[in-house]
Amino acid sequence: MVEAGKKVNYYRLALRRGKMHRMTLSEDDRLIGEGGGVFGYLAPMFDSMDYECTWHRLCLEGSFSNCKYEVIVVATDENLEALLTDEKLSFQDCINLLKDRNYFRKVNTTDMLLHSIQGRYLWVAVLVAGSKMDSQFKIEGFSVEFP
């Protein structure tokens, strides 16, 4: 018999707790942005309560027009919450701190397997690069599956 896994969802109200760079929340709690340049979202930390947790899958739901998007996922047994929620750190500084650890990265992919990362605490960042002034996106949210 196969045991059902667990899932954490980052949709609507949960998106409010993240750190945003140039993107905003719509009235119906979707992450939105338009125009050229880089936009970013760093989700709040998720604690699996299991050291060396193996993560399974991330599914991103959204629409992207004339944009490139990148998902960065970090799992670590070290709690980085105090460091990454420091208001003195810029959004890019937070991304650089995450990339100093073992991370998983995918570009323009909505469904990804995360088997290569392990750790109790999970961080997810979504970066969107608009290529033109008519670039626009709307992120409904994302979910992460784990054992």
Coordinates of N, CA and C in Angstrom, one line a residue:
M1 N 0.8 -1.2 0.0 CA 0.0 0.0 0.0 C 0.9 1.2 0.0
V2 N 0.5 2.2 -0.8 CA 1.3 3.5 -0.9 C 0.7 4.5 0.0
E3 N 1.6 5.1 0.8 CA 1.1 6.1 1.8 C 1.0 7.5 1.1
A4 N 0.0 8.2 1.4 CA -0.2 9.5 0.8 C 0.8 10.5 1.3
G5 N 1.3 11.3 0.4 CA 2.2 12.4 0.8 C 1.5 13.6 1.3
K6 N 2.3 14.5 1.7 CA 1.7 15.8 2.3 C 1.9 16.9 1.2
K7 N 1.2 17.9 1.4 CA 1.3 19.1 0.5 C 1.1 20.4 1.2
V8 N 1.9 21.3 0.9 CA 1.7 22.7 1.4 C 1.4 23.6 0.2
N9 N 0.3 24.4 0.4 CA -0.2 25.3 -0.7 C 0.2 26.7 -0.4
Y10 N 0.6 27.4 -1.4 CA 0.8 28.9 -1.3 C -0.1 29.5 -2.3
Y11 N -1.3 29.7 -1.9 CA -2.3 30.3 -2.8 C -3.0 31.5 -2.0
R12 N -3.5 32.4 -2.7 CA -4.3 33.5 -2.2 C -3.7 34.1 -0.9
L13 N -4.4 33.9 0.2 CA -4.0 34.5 1.5 C -2.6 34.2 1.9
A14 N -2.1 33.0 1.6 CA -0.8 32.6 1.9 C 0.3 33.4 1.2
L15 N -0.1 33.9 0.0 CA 0.8 34.7 -0.8 C 1.1 36.1 -0.1
R16 N 0.2 36.5 0.7 CA 0.4 37.8 1.4 C 1.6 37.8 2.3
R17 N 2.0 36.7 2.8 CA 3.1 36.7 3.8 C 4.5 36.7 3.2
G18 N 4.6 36.6 1.9 CA 5.9 36.5 1.2 C 6.5 37.9 1.0
K19 N 7.7 37.9 0.6 CA 8.5 39.1 0.3 C 8.4 39.4 -1.2
M20 N 7.9 40.6 -1.6 CA 7.7 40.9 -3.0 C 8.7 42.0 -3.5
H21 N 9.1 41.8 -4.7 CA 10.0 42.8 -5.4 C 9.3 43.2 -6.7
R22 N 8.8 44.4 -6.8 CA 8.1 45.0 -7.9 C 6.8 44.4 -8.3
M23 N 6.4 43.3 -7.8 CA 5.1 42.7 -8.1 C 4.2 43.1 -7.0
T24 N 2.9 43.0 -7.2 CA 1.9 43.3 -6.2 C 0.8 42.2 -6.2
L25 N 0.0 42.3 -5.1 CA -1.1 41.4 -5.0 C -2.4 42.0 -5.6
S26 N -3.1 41.3 -6.4 CA -4.3 41.8 -7.0 C -5.4 41.8 -5.9
E27 N -6.6 42.4 -6.2 CA -7.7 42.4 -5.2 C -8.1 41.0 -4.8
D28 N -7.9 40.0 -5.7 CA -8.3 38.6 -5.4 C -7.0 37.8 -5.0
D29 N -6.0 38.5 -4.5 CA -4.8 37.8 -4.0 C -4.0 36.9 -4.9
R30 N -3.8 37.4 -6.1 CA -2.9 36.8 -7.1 C -1.7 37.7 -7.2
L31 N -0.5 37.2 -7.5 CA 0.7 38.0 -7.7 C 0.7 38.5 -9.2
I32 N 0.8 39.8 -9.4 CA 0.7 40.3 -10.7 C 1.8 41.3 -11.0
G33 N 2.1 41.5 -12.2 CA 3.1 42.5 -12.6 C 3.0 42.7 -14.1
E34 N 3.5 43.9 -14.6 CA 3.6 44.1 -16.0 C 4.7 45.1 -16.3
G35 N 5.2 45.0 -17.5 CA 6.3 45.8 -18.0 C 7.6 45.1 -18.0
G36 N 8.7 45.8 -18.4 CA 10.0 45.2 -18.5 C 10.7 45.1 -17.1
G37 N 11.8 44.4 -17.1 CA 12.6 44.3 -15.8 C 12.3 43.1 -15.0
V38 N 12.9 43.0 -13.9 CA 12.8 41.8 -13.0 C 11.8 42.0 -11.9
F39 N 11.0 41.0 -11.6 CA 10.0 41.0 -10.5 C 10.4 39.8 -9.7
G40 N 10.1 39.8 -8.4 CA 10.4 38.6 -7.6 C 9.4 38.4 -6.4
Y41 N 9.4 37.2 -6.0 CA 8.6 36.8 -4.8 C 9.3 35.7 -4.1
L42 N 9.5 35.9 -2.8 CA 10.1 34.9 -1.9 C 9.0 34.5 -0.9
A43 N 8.6 33.2 -1.0 CA 7.6 32.7 -0.1 C 8.1 32.6 1.3
P44 N 7.2 32.6 2.3 CA 7.7 32.4 3.7 C 8.2 31.0 3.8
M45 N 9.1 30.8 4.8 CA 9.7 29.5 5.0 C 8.6 28.5 5.4
F46 N 8.8 27.2 5.0 CA 7.9 26.2 5.4 C 8.8 25.1 6.2
D47 N 8.3 24.7 7.3 CA 9.0 23.8 8.2 C 8.3 22.4 8.1
S48 N 9.0 21.4 7.5 CA 8.4 20.1 7.4 C 8.4 19.3 8.7
M49 N 9.2 19.8 9.7 CA 9.4 19.2 11.0 C 10.1 17.8 10.9
D50 N 10.9 17.7 9.8 CA 11.6 16.4 9.5 C 13.0 16.8 8.9
Y51 N 14.0 16.6 9.8 CA 15.4 16.8 9.3 C 15.7 15.9 8.1
E52 N 16.5 16.4 7.2 CA 16.8 15.7 5.9 C 15.6 15.3 5.1
C53 N 14.6 16.0 5.2 CA 13.3 15.7 4.4 C 13.6 15.7 2.9
T54 N 13.2 14.8 2.2 CA 13.3 14.7 0.8 C 12.0 15.3 0.2
W55 N 12.1 16.3 -0.6 CA 11.0 17.0 -1.2 C 10.7 16.4 -2.5
H56 N 9.4 16.4 -2.9 CA 9.0 15.6 -4.1 C 8.8 16.5 -5.3
R57 N 7.9 17.4 -5.2 CA 7.4 18.1 -6.4 C 6.9 19.5 -6.1
L58 N 7.1 20.4 -7.0 CA 6.5 21.7 -7.0 C 5.7 22.0 -8.2
C59 N 4.5 22.5 -8.1 CA 3.6 22.9 -9.2 C 3.3 24.4 -9.1
L60 N 3.7 25.1 -10.1 CA 3.4 26.6 -10.2 C 2.2 26.8 -11.1
E61 N 1.3 27.6 -10.7 CA 0.1 27.9 -11.5 C 0.1 29.4 -11.8
G62 N 0.1 29.7 -13.1 CA 0.0 31.1 -13.5 C 0.1 31.3 -15.0
S63 N 0.0 32.5 -15.4 CA 0.0 32.8 -16.9 C 1.1 33.9 -17.0
F64 N 1.9 33.7 -18.1 CA 3.1 34.6 -18.4 C 3.1 35.0 -19.8
S65 N 3.0 36.3 -20.1 CA 3.0 36.8 -21.5 C 4.3 37.6 -21.7
N66 N 5.1 37.2 -22.7 CA 6.4 37.9 -23.0 C 7.3 38.0 -21.8
C67 N 7.3 36.9 -21.0 CA 8.1 36.8 -19.8 C 8.9 35.5 -19.7
K68 N 10.0 35.6 -19.0 CA 10.7 34.4 -18.6 C 10.6 34.3 -17.1
Y69 N 10.3 33.1 -16.6 CA 10.2 33.0 -15.2 C 11.1 31.9 -14.7
E70 N 11.6 32.0 -13.5 CA 12.6 31.1 -12.9 C 12.1 30.8 -11.5
V71 N 12.2 29.5 -11.1 CA 11.9 29.1 -9.8 C 13.1 28.6 -9.1
I72 N 13.4 29.1 -7.9 CA 14.6 28.7 -7.1 C 14.0 28.1 -5.8
V73 N 14.5 26.8 -5.5 CA 14.0 26.2 -4.3 C 15.2 25.7 -3.5
V74 N 15.2 26.1 -2.2 CA 16.3 25.7 -1.3 C 15.7 24.9 -0.1
A75 N 16.3 23.8 0.2 CA 15.9 23.0 1.4 C 17.2 22.9 2.2
T76 N 17.1 23.2 3.5 CA 18.2 23.1 4.4 C 17.7 22.7 5.8
D77 N 18.6 22.1 6.6 CA 18.3 21.8 8.0 C 18.6 23.0 8.9
E78 N 19.2 24.1 8.3 CA 19.5 25.3 9.0 C 18.3 26.3 8.9
N79 N 17.8 26.8 9.9 CA 16.7 27.8 9.9 C 17.2 29.1 9.5
L80 N 16.9 29.6 8.3 CA 17.4 30.9 7.8 C 16.3 32.0 8.0
E81 N 15.3 31.7 8.7 CA 14.1 32.7 8.7 C 14.6 34.1 9.3
A82 N 15.3 34.1 10.4 CA 15.7 35.4 10.9 C 16.6 36.2 9.9
L83 N 17.4 35.5 9.2 CA 18.3 36.1 8.3 C 17.5 36.7 7.1
L84 N 16.7 35.8 6.5 CA 16.0 36.2 5.2 C 14.8 37.1 5.4
T85 N 14.3 37.3 6.7 CA 13.2 38.2 6.9 C 13.7 39.5 7.4
D86 N 15.0 39.7 7.5 CA 15.6 41.0 8.0 C 15.2 42.1 7.0
E87 N 14.6 43.1 7.4 CA 14.1 44.2 6.6 C 15.3 45.0 5.9
K88 N 16.5 44.9 6.5 CA 17.6 45.6 6.0 C 18.1 45.0 4.7
L89 N 17.8 43.7 4.5 CA 18.3 43.0 3.3 C 17.4 43.3 2.1
S90 N 18.0 43.6 1.0 CA 17.3 43.8 -0.3 C 16.8 42.4 -0.8
F91 N 15.8 42.5 -1.7 CA 15.3 41.2 -2.2 C 16.5 40.4 -2.9
Q92 N 17.3 41.1 -3.7 CA 18.4 40.4 -4.3 C 19.4 39.8 -3.4
D93 N 19.6 40.5 -2.2 CA 20.5 39.9 -1.2 C 19.9 38.6 -0.7
C94 N 18.6 38.6 -0.5 CA 17.9 37.3 0.0 C 18.1 36.2 -1.1
I95 N 18.0 36.5 -2.3 CA 18.2 35.5 -3.4 C 19.6 35.0 -3.4
N96 N 20.6 36.0 -3.3 CA 22.0 35.6 -3.2 C 22.3 34.7 -2.0
L97 N 21.7 35.0 -0.9 CA 21.9 34.1 0.3 C 21.4 32.7 0.0
L98 N 20.2 32.6 -0.6 CA 19.7 31.3 -0.9 C 20.6 30.5 -1.9
K99 N 21.1 31.2 -2.9 CA 22.0 30.6 -3.9 C 23.3 30.2 -3.3
D100 N 23.7 30.7 -2.1 CA 24.9 30.2 -1.5 C 24.7 28.8 -0.9
R101 N 23.5 28.3 -0.9 CA 23.3 27.0 -0.4 C 23.0 26.0 -1.6
N102 N 22.8 24.8 -1.3 CA 22.4 23.8 -2.4 C 21.0 24.1 -2.8
Y103 N 20.8 24.5 -4.0 CA 19.5 24.9 -4.5 C 19.1 24.2 -5.8
F104 N 17.8 24.2 -6.1 CA 17.3 23.6 -7.3 C 16.7 24.8 -8.1
R105 N 16.9 24.8 -9.4 CA 16.5 25.9 -10.3 C 15.9 25.4 -11.6
K106 N 14.8 25.9 -11.9 CA 14.1 25.6 -13.2 C 13.7 26.9 -13.9
V107 N 13.7 27.0 -15.2 CA 13.3 28.1 -15.9 C 12.1 27.7 -16.8
N108 N 11.1 28.6 -16.8 CA 9.9 28.4 -17.7 C 9.3 27.0 -17.5
T109 N 9.2 26.5 -16.3 CA 8.7 25.1 -16.0 C 7.7 25.2 -14.9
T110 N 6.5 24.7 -15.1 CA 5.5 24.8 -14.0 C 5.4 23.6 -13.1
D111 N 5.9 22.5 -13.6 CA 5.8 21.2 -12.8 C 7.2 20.6 -12.7
M112 N 7.7 20.5 -11.5 CA 9.1 20.1 -11.3 C 9.3 19.2 -10.2
L113 N 10.2 18.2 -10.4 CA 10.6 17.2 -9.3 C 11.7 17.8 -8.5
L114 N 11.6 17.7 -7.2 CA 12.6 18.3 -6.3 C 13.5 17.2 -5.6
H115 N 13.6 16.1 -6.1 CA 14.3 15.0 -5.4 C 15.8 15.3 -5.1
S116 N 16.3 16.2 -5.7 CA 17.8 16.5 -5.5 C 18.0 17.4 -4.3
I117 N 17.0 17.9 -3.6 CA 17.2 18.7 -2.4 C 16.7 18.0 -1.2
Q118 N 17.4 18.3 -0.1 CA 16.9 17.7 1.2 C 17.1 18.7 2.3
G119 N 16.2 18.7 3.3 CA 16.3 19.6 4.4 C 15.0 19.8 5.1
R120 N 15.0 20.2 6.3 CA 13.8 20.4 7.1 C 13.0 21.7 6.6
Y121 N 13.8 22.7 6.3 CA 13.2 24.0 6.0 C 13.2 24.3 4.5
L122 N 12.1 24.8 3.9 CA 12.0 25.0 2.5 C 11.8 26.5 2.2
W123 N 12.5 26.9 1.2 CA 12.3 28.3 0.7 C 12.1 28.2 -0.8
V124 N 11.1 29.0 -1.3 CA 10.8 29.0 -2.7 C 10.8 30.5 -3.2
A125 N 11.5 30.8 -4.2 CA 11.5 32.1 -4.8 C 11.1 32.0 -6.3
V126 N 10.3 32.9 -6.7 CA 9.9 33.0 -8.1 C 10.4 34.3 -8.7
L127 N 11.2 34.3 -9.7 CA 11.7 35.5 -10.4 C 11.1 35.6 -11.8
V128 N 10.5 36.7 -12.2 CA 9.9 36.9 -13.5 C 10.7 38.1 -14.2
A129 N 11.1 37.8 -15.4 CA 11.8 38.9 -16.2 C 10.9 39.2 -17.4
G130 N 10.4 40.4 -17.4 CA 9.6 40.9 -18.5 C 10.5 41.4 -19.6
S131 N 10.3 41.0 -20.8 CA 11.2 41.4 -21.9 C 10.7 42.7 -22.6
K132 N 9.5 43.1 -22.5 CA 9.0 44.2 -23.2 C 8.0 45.0 -22.2
M133 N 7.6 46.2 -22.7 CA 6.7 47.0 -21.9 C 5.3 46.3 -21.8
D134 N 5.0 45.5 -22.8 CA 3.7 44.8 -22.8 C 3.8 43.4 -22.1
S135 N 4.9 43.1 -21.5 CA 5.0 41.9 -20.7 C 4.1 41.9 -19.5
Q136 N 3.4 40.8 -19.2 CA 2.6 40.8 -18.0 C 2.5 39.3 -17.5
F137 N 2.2 39.2 -16.2 CA 2.0 37.9 -15.6 C 1.0 37.9 -14.5
K138 N 0.5 36.8 -14.2 CA -0.4 36.6 -13.0 C 0.0 35.2 -12.4
I139 N 0.4 35.2 -11.2 CA 0.7 33.9 -10.5 C -0.5 33.6 -9.6
E140 N -1.1 32.5 -9.8 CA -2.2 32.0 -9.0 C -1.7 31.5 -7.6
G141 N -0.5 30.8 -7.7 CA 0.1 30.3 -6.5 C 0.9 29.0 -6.9
F142 N 1.3 28.3 -5.9 CA 2.0 27.1 -6.1 C 1.8 26.1 -4.9
S143 N 2.1 24.8 -5.2 CA 2.1 23.9 -4.1 C 3.4 23.0 -4.1
V144 N 3.7 22.5 -3.0 CA 4.9 21.7 -2.8 C 4.5 20.4 -2.1
E145 N 4.9 19.2 -2.7 CA 4.6 17.9 -2.1 C 5.8 17.4 -1.5
F146 N 5.6 16.7 -0.3 CA 6.7 16.0 0.4 C 6.2 14.8 1.1
P147 N 7.1 14.0 1.6 CA 6.6 12.7 2.3 C 5.8 13.0 3.5

